[in-house]
Amino acid sequence: MKKINTAPLSGMQELLPTDQATFNRLKHTIAKTYHAHGFLPIETPVIDRTDILLAKAGGETEKQIYKVVKTAETADDSDQALRFDHTVPLARYIVEHESDLTFPFKVSQIGRNFRGERAQKGRFREFYQCDVDIVGRGQLALAYDAETILTSLSALNAFHLNTPVLARVSNRKLLSGLIEALDLTAHSADIFSIIDHSEKVTPEKTHSDLSEIGLSSENVVKITTFMDIHGDRATVIRDLENLAIDHPTFQQGTTELGQVLGLLPADQIIADMKIVRGLDYYTGTVFEFYLPEYKEVGSIGGGGRYDNLTSHFTDQAFPSVGSSIGLSRLYYILKTHNLLEDSTQPMIDICLIPISSAEFTTALSLADQLRRQQKTVDVVLFDKKLGDKLSYAAKIAAQGIVIGANETSTGSYKIKNFATGEEQPLEI
Amino acid sequence: MKKINTAPLSGMQELLPTDQATFNRLKHTIAKTYHAHGFLPIETPVIDRTDILLAKAGGETEKQIYKVVKTAETADDSDQALRFDHTVPLARYIVEHESDLTFPFKVSQIGRNFRGERAQKGRFREFYQCDVDIVGRGQLALAYDAETILTSLSALNAFHLNTPVLARVSNRKLLSGLIEALDLTAHSADIFSIIDHSEKVTPEKTHSDLSEIGLSSENVVKITTFMDIHGDRATVIRDLENLAIDHPTFQQGTTELGQVLGLLPADQIIADMKIVRGLDYYTGTVFEFYLPEYKEVGSIGGGGRYDNLTSHFTDQAFPSVGSSIGLSRLYYILKTHNLLEDSTQPMIDICLIPISSAEFTTALSLADQLRRQQKTVDVVLFDKKLGDKLSYAAKIAAQGIVIGANETSTGSYKIKNFATGEEQPLEI
């Protein structure tokens, strides 16, 4: 009988071994793809200085950050908290280790981040994020924006899902420029936020939200016309030019968007002015990844260009672009919608079944031989009836080898496939 | 100029990319070896209920645990803290998921744990542990104790260090039985602790410590004679029998130690009565791993049999045995003593160098082709002189391919080895 509540805390992902193995396979696929694209791995500590983590954070983040209580022996250090993303610790890392790095620095980070937000289905308080970032020193060419999108798409494509993956791309200079051109900079934060939330509400609501913050109906139409622009590169660039916004930031945004789109595969990309990204540190290209056949799940990752993130830590400029896949959430979605090939294959290749403890040494040494051939091998070391041993073996392994006195003395074994019942001599 | 302290907090391990890659290679080797031995992976949350984590903890642990401050939106949950090992969350996991698991449950856990202890060189407050555990339901055969030791040794051997690895093995029933036979149970905790610390002090100090807690000089001799027993299986079993301790627990300990040693490779094992393990939850076999040529660094891992860990959570018995490699510490030791082959090879196979942005599309598409052949490939996307591009490429990659108008039109490339300067036609 249970004496205590043994469930994990709400908002935590805790998987059974077969699911964990699938999760790990996805994580490994992402890591491999990131490396294949020339990104080098780093890990920053989970616990960091609160003043670093909150240097540029807004209200939401500050409310969700997990602070850590100092222990007697850590009391000399600064105030501490758990990182809520990989980007802020990366900014610290860059400034700290600058002289040991080669720029542009292509870096990947795969690990858990922590946000103490309201627990919801498919959203986690502890969650894996898989990030790539490219950090320039002084400057960073625009083509690297395309490279982060390409890298994330490669990783998502490597899952071989039987549903398409799509990136929606925009550039924050467009909306910023438009706002400046319309002389609405006082409403800038509100307008970004209304567009960011526009897909969760009706177009009428977005319309009335924009009116409510004090926009003239003429300006409301201009903003909604802009945010409805989407499509392939040619369509979107034409529609943006047709708006005839005479502002250098807007024109710069159009040029940048056109150049980035020009380096991306048209069949997996849509330009979409509704993409603005909530976080306020983006300064140019922004993008999000979707499963268009599962619109209701929302974005499964995203990122963008951020030119000023290190500005709280140093006077030197490190313009950067990054992309993140939210793996805990993505795994949950793929699992819930049956988009993962569930391996029906047992997780162990071969289980060795010594009939008695007299065969343990033979079994352990045969196991070693098989492992040298890259097989995963378990050995039954408990003392029960042969039937019980076989039933354990058939549950956890694809094949089994029974080892008795005869096998031990002759050194020849038969291997049985538990699925088919077929038995054949083992060749080593 | 830096505006803020950007160093990681003390006690945190933060590596440069090449070191991180080496660290990840060790971690991957361990994960692969654990799986080869039939262990299935799980991950428990980093944040867990304080009442679970401290259910069986003693004073040290309670002082070192990092408590987490609840946020506005997590305030409904129990008190929370960061896990300080994998074993306690595993006990919770077993009780919670029991009906979905196959027993004996062979499970591996690789991840970060957290202890807010005094920062010391080579000891970390955030540290990777790589654990295997075997959990029985109701009972667990003794041979599994040997299997955990074998698995950890396999993982350590797979590093191919050019220094030997050794496991020192004992059984807590020996010392427990001896203490009972000598009627010293009132001093049990002290005796365990003095033996556990005996290798950090002189034999005279151990002697006087034992006297000070109130042992007669006859008993001091009996305890020190016992703790000095070490050697191969035959020697140790003979020496233990020569002590002629007439107590069933001691005799059970002798039998168990003999059986476990019988399944282990003699050349990597020494039986040693000084091994008792600090934590009080061990009930039988105990062991620690060492690099005998680097005695001063102490143990690099260890574990043992713990039969009662779930007793605070459930009435059901789940006897278990586990082994842990402290990877952050081990990496630090191997690095400090130059025991790792530092890869002088750059981390990226090939860097593509488009002469101008006109060749970006060609370069990105060639990169994809090469990645399909399992190459790691970077593409220079910045706009500088060719010399600057080549110098970047030579820093990060082993080989380079320059792509100009000619290569783009002919589709034939030359690949240059930066180490040798040799150039040859690329075969795809």
Tab-separated table of N, CA, C and O in Angstrom, chain B residues 24-103:
chain	number	residue	atom	x	y	z
B	24	ASN	N	30.541	15.120	-23.849
B	24	ASN	CA	29.372	14.454	-24.448
B	24	ASN	C	29.723	13.065	-24.980
B	24	ASN	O	28.906	12.146	-24.924
B	25	ARG	N	30.964	12.920	-25.483
B	25	ARG	CA	31.383	11.606	-26.004
B	25	ARG	C	31.437	10.601	-24.854
B	25	ARG	O	30.969	9.470	-24.985
B	26	LEU	N	31.975	11.004	-23.706
B	26	LEU	CA	32.005	10.117	-22.543
B	26	LEU	C	30.574	9.755	-22.118
B	26	LEU	O	30.259	8.608	-21.853
B	27	LYS	N	29.726	10.763	-22.055
B	27	LYS	CA	28.329	10.542	-21.653
B	27	LYS	C	27.647	9.560	-22.602
B	27	LYS	O	26.936	8.645	-22.178
B	28	HIS	N	27.889	9.755	-23.889
B	28	HIS	CA	27.281	8.884	-24.894
B	28	HIS	C	27.818	7.453	-24.768
B	28	HIS	O	27.066	6.478	-24.912
B	29	THR	N	29.122	7.329	-24.506
B	29	THR	CA	29.720	6.001	-24.314
B	29	THR	C	29.057	5.277	-23.138
B	29	THR	O	28.742	4.092	-23.220
B	30	ILE	N	28.843	6.005	-22.050
B	30	ILE	CA	28.200	5.398	-20.887
B	30	ILE	C	26.770	4.972	-21.241
B	30	ILE	O	26.359	3.843	-20.959
B	31	ALA	N	26.031	5.861	-21.897
B	31	ALA	CA	24.634	5.551	-22.239
B	31	ALA	C	24.573	4.300	-23.122
B	31	ALA	O	23.733	3.413	-22.929
B	32	LYS	N	25.485	4.226	-24.084
B	32	LYS	CA	25.513	3.093	-25.010
B	32	LYS	C	25.844	1.789	-24.272
B	32	LYS	O	25.234	0.741	-24.514
B	33	THR	N	26.813	1.874	-23.364
B	33	THR	CA	27.208	0.682	-22.613
B	33	THR	C	26.063	0.213	-21.702
B	33	THR	O	25.788	-0.981	-21.602
B	34	TYR	N	25.408	1.153	-21.038
B	34	TYR	CA	24.284	0.789	-20.169
B	34	TYR	C	23.180	0.081	-20.975
B	34	TYR	O	22.620	-0.916	-20.547
B	35	HIS	N	22.901	0.624	-22.159
B	35	HIS	CA	21.870	-0.003	-22.990
B	35	HIS	C	22.327	-1.391	-23.458
B	35	HIS	O	21.546	-2.354	-23.457
B	36	ALA	N	23.609	-1.498	-23.832
B	36	ALA	CA	24.140	-2.793	-24.261
B	36	ALA	C	23.987	-3.849	-23.168
B	36	ALA	O	23.848	-5.040	-23.444
B	37	HIS	N	24.004	-3.414	-21.904
B	37	HIS	CA	23.837	-4.336	-20.792
B	37	HIS	C	22.360	-4.551	-20.429
B	37	HIS	O	22.063	-5.114	-19.371
B	38	GLY	N	21.460	-4.065	-21.259
B	38	GLY	CA	20.041	-4.356	-21.048
B	38	GLY	C	19.313	-3.393	-20.129
B	38	GLY	O	18.214	-3.699	-19.659
B	39	PHE	N	19.905	-2.231	-19.866
B	39	PHE	CA	19.231	-1.234	-19.022
B	39	PHE	C	18.396	-0.286	-19.888
B	39	PHE	O	18.850	0.128	-20.958
B	40	LEU	N	17.202	0.050	-19.419
B	40	LEU	CA	16.313	0.945	-20.147
B	40	LEU	C	16.372	2.345	-19.535
B	40	LEU	O	16.424	2.494	-18.321
B	41	PRO	N	16.348	3.374	-20.387
B	41	PRO	CA	16.515	4.743	-19.879
B	41	PRO	C	15.222	5.337	-19.316
B	41	PRO	O	14.143	5.112	-19.864
B	42	ILE	N	15.338	6.070	-18.234
B	42	ILE	CA	14.249	6.952	-17.800
B	42	ILE	C	14.861	8.287	-17.355
B	42	ILE	O	16.071	8.380	-17.135
B	43	GLU	N	14.011	9.297	-17.232
B	43	GLU	CA	14.413	10.572	-16.638
B	43	GLU	C	13.329	10.992	-15.658
B	43	GLU	O	12.156	11.012	-16.007
B	44	THR	N	13.726	11.301	-14.461
B	44	THR	CA	12.757	11.867	-13.518
B	44	THR	C	12.906	13.378	-13.525
B	44	THR	O	13.945	13.896	-13.942
B	45	PRO	N	11.883	14.115	-13.079
B	45	PRO	CA	12.001	15.578	-13.078
B	45	PRO	C	13.122	16.055	-12.158
B	45	PRO	O	13.434	15.417	-11.149
B	46	VAL	N	13.726	17.176	-12.510
B	46	VAL	CA	14.741	17.801	-11.658
B	46	VAL	C	14.090	18.369	-10.394
B	46	VAL	O	14.634	18.253	-9.301
B	47	ILE	N	12.895	18.951	-10.553
B	47	ILE	CA	12.173	19.500	-9.400
B	47	ILE	C	11.207	18.438	-8.880
B	47	ILE	O	10.455	17.840	-9.646
B	48	ASP	N	11.271	18.166	-7.594
B	48	ASP	CA	10.391	17.143	-7.020
B	48	ASP	C	9.861	17.623	-5.661
B	48	ASP	O	10.266	18.680	-5.167
B	49	ARG	N	8.958	16.850	-5.090
B	49	ARG	CA	8.386	17.212	-3.786
B	49	ARG	C	9.457	17.097	-2.707
B	49	ARG	O	10.133	16.077	-2.605
B	50	THR	N	9.550	18.099	-1.859
B	50	THR	CA	10.545	18.063	-0.785
B	50	THR	C	10.316	16.874	0.148
B	50	THR	O	11.267	16.243	0.605
B	51	ASP	N	9.051	16.538	0.402
B	51	ASP	CA	8.797	15.428	1.341
B	51	ASP	C	9.253	14.092	0.773
B	51	ASP	O	9.631	13.188	1.513
B	52	ILE	N	9.235	13.950	-0.553
B	52	ILE	CA	9.767	12.737	-1.196
B	52	ILE	C	11.293	12.737	-1.090
B	52	ILE	O	11.915	11.769	-0.647
B	53	LEU	N	11.901	13.841	-1.487
B	53	LEU	CA	13.357	13.897	-1.567
B	53	LEU	C	13.995	13.718	-0.191
B	53	LEU	O	15.056	13.108	-0.073
B	54	LEU	N	13.328	14.232	0.841
B	54	LEU	CA	13.940	14.172	2.174
B	54	LEU	C	13.352	13.057	3.031
B	54	LEU	O	13.658	12.975	4.223
B	55	ALA	N	12.546	12.164	2.416
B	55	ALA	CA	11.876	11.107	3.193
B	55	ALA	C	12.874	10.319	4.026
B	55	ALA	O	12.602	9.939	5.151
B	56	LYS	N	14.045	10.056	3.440
B	56	LYS	CA	14.982	9.208	4.167
B	56	LYS	C	16.334	9.882	4.346
B	56	LYS	O	17.316	9.235	4.723
B	57	ALA	N	16.401	11.177	4.074
B	57	ALA	CA	17.697	11.845	4.065
B	57	ALA	C	18.160	12.166	5.475
B	57	ALA	O	17.371	12.375	6.374
B	58	GLY	N	19.459	12.238	5.627
B	58	GLY	CA	20.039	12.625	6.908
B	58	GLY	C	20.396	14.097	6.913
B	58	GLY	O	20.026	14.844	5.997
B	59	GLY	N	21.157	14.514	7.915
B	59	GLY	CA	21.462	15.918	8.126
B	59	GLY	C	22.225	16.574	6.995
B	59	GLY	O	21.863	17.661	6.552
B	60	GLU	N	23.303	15.918	6.494
B	60	GLU	CA	24.116	16.468	5.408
B	60	GLU	C	23.254	16.863	4.212
B	60	GLU	O	23.310	17.975	3.715
B	61	THR	N	22.467	15.873	3.760
B	61	THR	CA	21.649	16.077	2.579
B	61	THR	C	20.677	17.218	2.787
B	61	THR	O	20.470	18.053	1.921
B	62	GLU	N	20.057	17.245	3.943
B	62	GLU	CA	19.061	18.273	4.206
B	62	GLU	C	19.691	19.669	4.177
B	62	GLU	O	19.062	20.631	3.763
B	63	LYS	N	20.954	19.733	4.607
B	63	LYS	CA	21.634	21.030	4.584
B	63	LYS	C	22.020	21.450	3.170
B	63	LYS	O	22.176	22.620	2.885
B	64	GLN	N	22.208	20.443	2.287
B	64	GLN	CA	22.730	20.743	0.953
B	64	GLN	C	21.654	20.857	-0.112
B	64	GLN	O	21.928	21.253	-1.245
B	65	ILE	N	20.420	20.496	0.235
B	65	ILE	CA	19.376	20.471	-0.789
B	65	ILE	C	18.993	21.898	-1.180
B	65	ILE	O	18.915	22.793	-0.347
B	66	TYR	N	18.807	22.090	-2.509
B	66	TYR	CA	18.366	23.387	-3.033
B	66	TYR	C	16.845	23.433	-3.012
B	66	TYR	O	16.189	22.744	-3.794
B	67	LYS	N	16.273	24.230	-2.160
B	67	LYS	CA	14.826	24.406	-2.207
B	67	LYS	C	14.473	25.423	-3.278
B	67	LYS	O	15.259	26.310	-3.602
B	68	VAL	N	13.295	25.264	-3.827
B	68	VAL	CA	12.850	26.090	-4.942
B	68	VAL	C	11.668	26.927	-4.458
B	68	VAL	O	10.807	26.413	-3.763
B	69	VAL	N	11.669	28.198	-4.801
B	69	VAL	CA	10.572	29.083	-4.375
B	69	VAL	C	9.406	28.926	-5.342
B	69	VAL	O	9.589	29.030	-6.555
B	70	LYS	N	8.239	28.657	-4.803
B	70	LYS	CA	7.081	28.514	-5.674
B	70	LYS	C	6.725	29.843	-6.315
B	70	LYS	O	6.878	30.897	-5.712
B	71	THR	N	6.280	29.783	-7.575
B	71	THR	CA	5.848	31.006	-8.252
B	71	THR	C	4.352	31.172	-8.019
B	71	THR	O	3.690	30.266	-7.514
B	72	ALA	N	3.821	32.316	-8.415
B	72	ALA	CA	2.396	32.600	-8.231
B	72	ALA	C	1.538	31.443	-8.761
B	72	ALA	O	0.559	31.037	-8.139
B	73	GLU	N	1.945	30.890	-9.903
B	73	GLU	CA	1.088	29.898	-10.555
B	73	GLU	C	1.410	28.457	-10.172
B	73	GLU	O	0.793	27.528	-10.657
B	74	THR	N	2.400	28.236	-9.336
B	74	THR	CA	2.679	26.875	-8.869
B	74	THR	C	2.400	26.768	-7.374
B	74	THR	O	2.677	25.747	-6.757
B	75	ALA	N	1.838	27.799	-6.802
B	75	ALA	CA	1.698	27.876	-5.350
B	75	ALA	C	0.784	26.797	-4.764
B	75	ALA	O	0.869	26.482	-3.581
B	76	ASP	N	-0.088	26.208	-5.610
B	76	ASP	CA	-0.999	25.166	-5.134
B	76	ASP	C	-0.282	23.856	-4.840
B	76	ASP	O	-0.788	23.001	-4.126
B	77	ASP	N	0.907	23.673	-5.393
B	77	ASP	CA	1.614	22.393	-5.244
B	77	ASP	C	2.377	22.292	-3.921
B	77	ASP	O	2.528	23.272	-3.206
B	78	SER	N	2.883	21.081	-3.669
B	78	SER	CA	3.675	20.838	-2.457
B	78	SER	C	4.963	21.664	-2.472
B	78	SER	O	5.341	22.217	-3.484
B	79	ASP	N	5.654	21.643	-1.359
B	79	ASP	CA	6.972	22.255	-1.295
B	79	ASP	C	7.925	21.545	-2.256
B	79	ASP	O	7.857	20.325	-2.407
B	80	GLN	N	8.826	22.302	-2.861
B	80	GLN	CA	9.616	21.770	-3.964
B	80	GLN	C	11.112	21.996	-3.751
B	80	GLN	O	11.512	22.962	-3.124
B	81	ALA	N	11.887	21.070	-4.329
B	81	ALA	CA	13.341	21.180	-4.237
B	81	ALA	C	13.955	20.480	-5.444
B	81	ALA	O	13.262	19.794	-6.208
B	82	LEU	N	15.273	20.680	-5.628
B	82	LEU	CA	15.975	20.019	-6.725
B	82	LEU	C	16.494	18.669	-6.252
B	82	LEU	O	17.045	18.564	-5.150
B	83	ARG	N	16.352	17.644	-7.050
B	83	ARG	CA	16.853	16.317	-6.681
B	83	ARG	C	18.357	16.376	-6.418
B	83	ARG	O	19.073	17.095	-7.110
B	84	PHE	N	18.830	15.628	-5.408
B	84	PHE	CA	20.263	15.619	-5.096
B	84	PHE	C	20.912	14.315	-5.530
B	84	PHE	O	22.122	14.166	-5.499
B	85	ASP	N	20.102	13.334	-5.935
B	85	ASP	CA	20.625	12.122	-6.568
B	85	ASP	C	19.518	11.526	-7.435
B	85	ASP	O	18.424	12.090	-7.526
B	86	HIS	N	19.818	10.382	-8.097
B	86	HIS	CA	18.803	9.729	-8.921
B	86	HIS	C	18.036	8.660	-8.169
B	86	HIS	O	17.030	8.153	-8.656
B	87	THR	N	18.546	8.265	-7.009
B	87	THR	CA	18.022	7.073	-6.355
B	87	THR	C	16.680	7.344	-5.673
B	87	THR	O	15.753	6.536	-5.773
B	88	VAL	N	16.579	8.474	-4.989
B	88	VAL	CA	15.324	8.786	-4.292
B	88	VAL	C	14.179	9.015	-5.292
B	88	VAL	O	13.106	8.416	-5.146
B	89	PRO	N	14.385	9.846	-6.343
B	89	PRO	CA	13.310	9.953	-7.338
B	89	PRO	C	12.981	8.601	-7.995
B	89	PRO	O	11.824	8.348	-8.337
B	90	LEU	N	14.002	7.726	-8.154
B	90	LEU	CA	13.725	6.408	-8.713
B	90	LEU	C	12.782	5.620	-7.810
B	90	LEU	O	11.859	4.958	-8.290
B	91	ALA	N	12.998	5.691	-6.515
B	91	ALA	CA	12.117	4.984	-5.581
B	91	ALA	C	10.669	5.469	-5.758
B	91	ALA	O	9.728	4.669	-5.815
B	92	ARG	N	10.493	6.784	-5.887
B	92	ARG	CA	9.154	7.332	-6.151
B	92	ARG	C	8.596	6.814	-7.469
B	92	ARG	O	7.436	6.408	-7.565
B	93	TYR	N	9.448	6.812	-8.497
B	93	TYR	CA	9.047	6.368	-9.842
B	93	TYR	C	8.553	4.914	-9.821
B	93	TYR	O	7.545	4.581	-10.434
B	94	ILE	N	9.311	4.059	-9.119
B	94	ILE	CA	8.972	2.641	-9.052
B	94	ILE	C	7.590	2.460	-8.417
B	94	ILE	O	6.745	1.721	-8.926
B	95	VAL	N	7.364	3.145	-7.309
B	95	VAL	CA	6.086	2.992	-6.606
B	95	VAL	C	4.954	3.548	-7.469
B	95	VAL	O	3.879	2.959	-7.577
B	96	GLU	N	5.215	4.653	-8.152
B	96	GLU	CA	4.182	5.299	-8.974
B	96	GLU	C	3.830	4.471	-10.214
B	96	GLU	O	2.667	4.359	-10.582
B	97	HIS	N	4.842	3.890	-10.868
B	97	HIS	CA	4.623	3.263	-12.178
B	97	HIS	C	4.705	1.749	-12.137
B	97	HIS	O	4.764	1.113	-13.186
B	98	GLU	N	4.750	1.191	-10.939
B	98	GLU	CA	4.975	-0.242	-10.750
B	98	GLU	C	4.216	-1.128	-11.745
B	98	GLU	O	4.786	-2.046	-12.330
B	99	SER	N	2.931	-0.839	-11.962
B	99	SER	CA	2.115	-1.753	-12.766
B	99	SER	C	2.500	-1.714	-14.245
B	99	SER	O	2.103	-2.582	-15.011
B	100	ASP	N	3.257	-0.715	-14.661
B	100	ASP	CA	3.677	-0.629	-16.069
B	100	ASP	C	5.093	-1.152	-16.306
B	100	ASP	O	5.609	-1.020	-17.410
B	101	LEU	N	5.721	-1.673	-15.276
B	101	LEU	CA	7.129	-2.067	-15.412
B	101	LEU	C	7.284	-3.584	-15.353
B	101	LEU	O	6.456	-4.282	-14.777
B	102	THR	N	8.346	-4.090	-15.980
B	102	THR	CA	8.702	-5.504	-15.903
B	102	THR	C	9.820	-5.654	-14.877
B	102	THR	O	10.805	-4.923	-14.933
B	103	PHE	N	9.661	-6.579	-13.933
B	103	PHE	CA	10.667	-6.786	-12.885
B	103	PHE	C	11.393	-8.101	-13.086
B	103	PHE	O	10.776	-9.054	-13.542
